Coordinates of C-alpha atoms in Angstrom, one line a residue:
I1 CA -70.3 -176.6 100.5
P2 CA -73.1 -174.9 102.4
V3 CA -72.3 -171.4 103.8
P4 CA -74.8 -169.6 106.0
Y5 CA -75.6 -166.4 104.1
S6 CA -77.9 -165.5 101.2
S7 CA -75.3 -164.3 98.6
P8 CA -72.2 -166.4 99.1
G9 CA -69.6 -167.2 96.4
Q10 CA -68.9 -163.6 95.2
G11 CA -65.1 -164.2 95.3
I12 CA -63.0 -167.3 95.8
T13 CA -59.3 -168.1 96.2
Y14 CA -57.2 -171.0 97.5
A15 CA -54.5 -169.7 99.9
F16 CA -52.6 -171.0 102.9
G17 CA -54.1 -174.5 102.7
Y18 CA -57.7 -173.3 102.7
L19 CA -60.4 -172.2 100.3
W20 CA -61.6 -168.6 101.0
V21 CA -64.9 -167.3 99.8
C22 CA -66.5 -163.9 100.3
E23 CA -70.0 -162.6 100.1
H24 CA -71.2 -159.0 99.5
H25 CA -71.9 -158.0 103.1
N26 CA -68.6 -158.4 104.9
H27 CA -68.5 -162.2 105.4
I28 CA -65.4 -164.2 104.6
F29 CA -65.6 -168.0 104.8
K30 CA -62.7 -170.3 105.5
I31 CA -63.2 -173.8 104.1
D32 CA -61.2 -176.9 104.6
Y33 CA -60.4 -178.1 101.1
E34 CA -59.9 -181.7 102.0
T35 CA -63.1 -182.2 103.9
M36 CA -65.1 -179.5 102.1
T37 CA -66.4 -178.2 105.4
L38 CA -66.8 -174.7 106.7
V39 CA -64.1 -174.0 109.2
N40 CA -65.1 -170.5 110.2
T41 CA -66.9 -167.3 109.2
Y42 CA -65.2 -164.0 109.6
S43 CA -65.8 -160.4 109.0
L44 CA -63.2 -157.8 108.2
A45 CA -62.4 -154.7 110.3
L46 CA -63.9 -151.8 108.4
S47 CA -63.5 -148.8 110.6
G48 CA -62.3 -145.6 108.9
L49 CA -63.7 -146.4 105.4
S50 CA -65.6 -143.6 103.7
I51 CA -68.0 -145.9 101.9
T52 CA -69.7 -149.2 102.9
P53 CA -67.8 -152.0 101.2
Y54 CA -69.6 -154.5 98.9
F55 CA -67.2 -157.5 98.6
E56 CA -66.8 -158.9 95.2
G57 CA -63.5 -160.8 94.6
L58 CA -60.6 -162.4 96.4
T59 CA -56.9 -163.1 95.5
H60 CA -53.7 -163.5 97.5
D61 CA -49.9 -163.2 97.5
D62 CA -47.3 -164.9 99.7
S63 CA -48.5 -163.3 102.9
L64 CA -51.9 -161.6 102.5
I65 CA -55.4 -162.4 101.2
Y66 CA -57.0 -159.4 99.4
V67 CA -60.7 -158.7 98.9
I68 CA -62.0 -156.1 96.4
S69 CA -65.0 -154.1 97.2
D70 CA -66.8 -151.7 94.9
G71 CA -68.5 -148.7 96.3
M72 CA -71.6 -148.9 94.1
G73 CA -70.6 -145.8 92.1
Y74 CA -68.4 -144.2 94.8
G75 CA -65.0 -145.7 94.2
G76 CA -63.8 -148.9 95.8
Y77 CA -61.1 -150.6 97.9
I78 CA -58.7 -153.5 97.8
M79 CA -58.2 -154.6 101.3
G80 CA -55.5 -157.0 102.5
F81 CA -55.5 -159.2 105.6
Y82 CA -53.5 -161.9 107.2
P83 CA -55.5 -165.1 107.5
D84 CA -54.7 -165.5 111.2
S85 CA -54.6 -161.9 112.6
F86 CA -57.7 -160.7 114.4
V87 CA -58.7 -157.4 116.1
S88 CA -61.4 -159.3 118.0
P89 CA -62.8 -162.8 117.9
G90 CA -64.1 -163.5 114.4
V91 CA -62.9 -160.1 113.0
L92 CA -59.9 -160.1 110.7
E93 CA -57.5 -157.3 111.0
R94 CA -57.3 -155.1 107.9
V95 CA -53.6 -154.4 107.3
I96 CA -53.7 -152.7 104.0
T97 CA -56.3 -150.5 102.3
I98 CA -55.9 -149.4 98.7
D99 CA -58.3 -146.7 97.5
I100 CA -59.0 -147.5 93.9
A101 CA -60.4 -145.4 91.0
D102 CA -64.0 -144.5 90.6
G103 CA -65.0 -145.8 87.2
S104 CA -68.2 -143.7 87.3
M105 CA -70.4 -146.8 87.5
D106 CA -68.3 -149.1 89.6
N107 CA -68.8 -152.8 89.3
Y108 CA -65.5 -154.4 90.1
E109 CA -66.1 -158.1 90.1
G110 CA -63.3 -160.7 90.0
M111 CA -59.7 -160.2 90.8
T112 CA -56.4 -162.0 90.5
M113 CA -52.8 -161.0 91.1
V114 CA -49.9 -161.2 88.6
D115 CA -46.4 -160.0 89.6
S116 CA -47.8 -157.7 92.4
I117 CA -50.4 -156.1 90.1
F118 CA -54.1 -156.6 90.7
Y119 CA -56.1 -157.6 87.6
V120 CA -59.7 -156.6 88.3
T121 CA -62.6 -157.4 86.1
Y122 CA -64.7 -154.2 85.4
A123 CA -68.0 -155.5 84.3
P124 CA -69.9 -152.5 82.8
S125 CA -67.2 -151.7 80.3
N126 CA -66.0 -155.3 79.5
E127 CA -62.5 -154.6 80.7
I128 CA -59.8 -155.7 83.0
W129 CA -58.2 -152.9 85.0
L130 CA -54.7 -153.3 86.3
F131 CA -54.1 -151.6 89.7
D132 CA -50.8 -151.1 91.5
F133 CA -50.5 -150.9 95.3
D134 CA -51.0 -147.1 95.2
G135 CA -54.5 -147.7 93.6
D136 CA -53.4 -146.2 90.3
V137 CA -54.8 -147.7 87.1
I138 CA -51.7 -148.7 85.2
D139 CA -53.3 -150.4 82.3
I140 CA -56.6 -151.5 80.8
Y141 CA -57.4 -154.5 78.7
S142 CA -60.6 -155.3 76.8
T143 CA -62.5 -158.6 77.0
P144 CA -64.2 -160.1 74.0
Y145 CA -67.4 -160.9 75.8
S146 CA -69.7 -159.0 78.0
Y147 CA -69.7 -158.7 81.8
P148 CA -66.5 -160.3 83.0
V149 CA -67.0 -161.5 86.6
G150 CA -64.2 -163.8 87.5
A151 CA -60.4 -163.8 86.9
A152 CA -57.6 -166.3 87.6
W153 CA -53.9 -166.6 86.6
D154 CA -52.0 -169.9 86.9
G155 CA -48.6 -168.6 85.8
C156 CA -49.2 -169.5 82.2
F157 CA -52.8 -168.7 81.3
F158 CA -55.3 -166.1 82.2
Y159 CA -58.8 -167.3 82.9
L160 CA -62.0 -165.3 82.7
A161 CA -65.6 -166.1 83.6
H162 CA -68.3 -164.0 82.0
H163 CA -71.7 -163.4 83.5
S164 CA -73.6 -164.2 80.3
H165 CA -71.7 -167.4 79.4
D166 CA -71.6 -170.9 80.9
E167 CA -67.9 -171.4 80.0
I168 CA -64.5 -170.3 81.3
F169 CA -62.4 -168.6 78.7
I170 CA -58.6 -169.2 78.6
Y171 CA -56.3 -166.6 77.2
L172 CA -52.7 -166.8 76.2
S173 CA -52.5 -163.0 76.2
L174 CA -54.8 -160.0 76.9
I175 CA -55.8 -157.3 74.4
H176 CA -54.4 -154.0 75.3
I177 CA -56.7 -150.9 74.9

């Protein structure tokens, strides 16, 4: 599926009948799953943030889509938006902003949601950080391989993609630190 920017495919989720993909520099692509065509390209309203976001991963719940953005060493955000709520044409309204912990060398990558908890891959330390809606780290799990970049949960299994492997790893449980 061609998308019109140089670094697409940083985060991906299927929500509300469409495939949603983000790229680093505030572009979110809405793709028709059946025809595999680009429906629209959006940006996210970013006024009031203390750092310039760098989009990495996407997930969703029953009402919002969430994008995670690391601050390249200055903390990060999880930002939520409705897929059909705009502040201006092509600019999605940001309805929730969660300020998340600074891991000293932030490199938040993939993200999924399980029971209203964000599971975020934290690449430099080979970990998965669990964030609540207050932005607090409520748990940390280790990954057996280096540089986890993608995460998904299907209700039964937890899936991880690692930067240095050409395989998707399936876990029955995660290793608590």
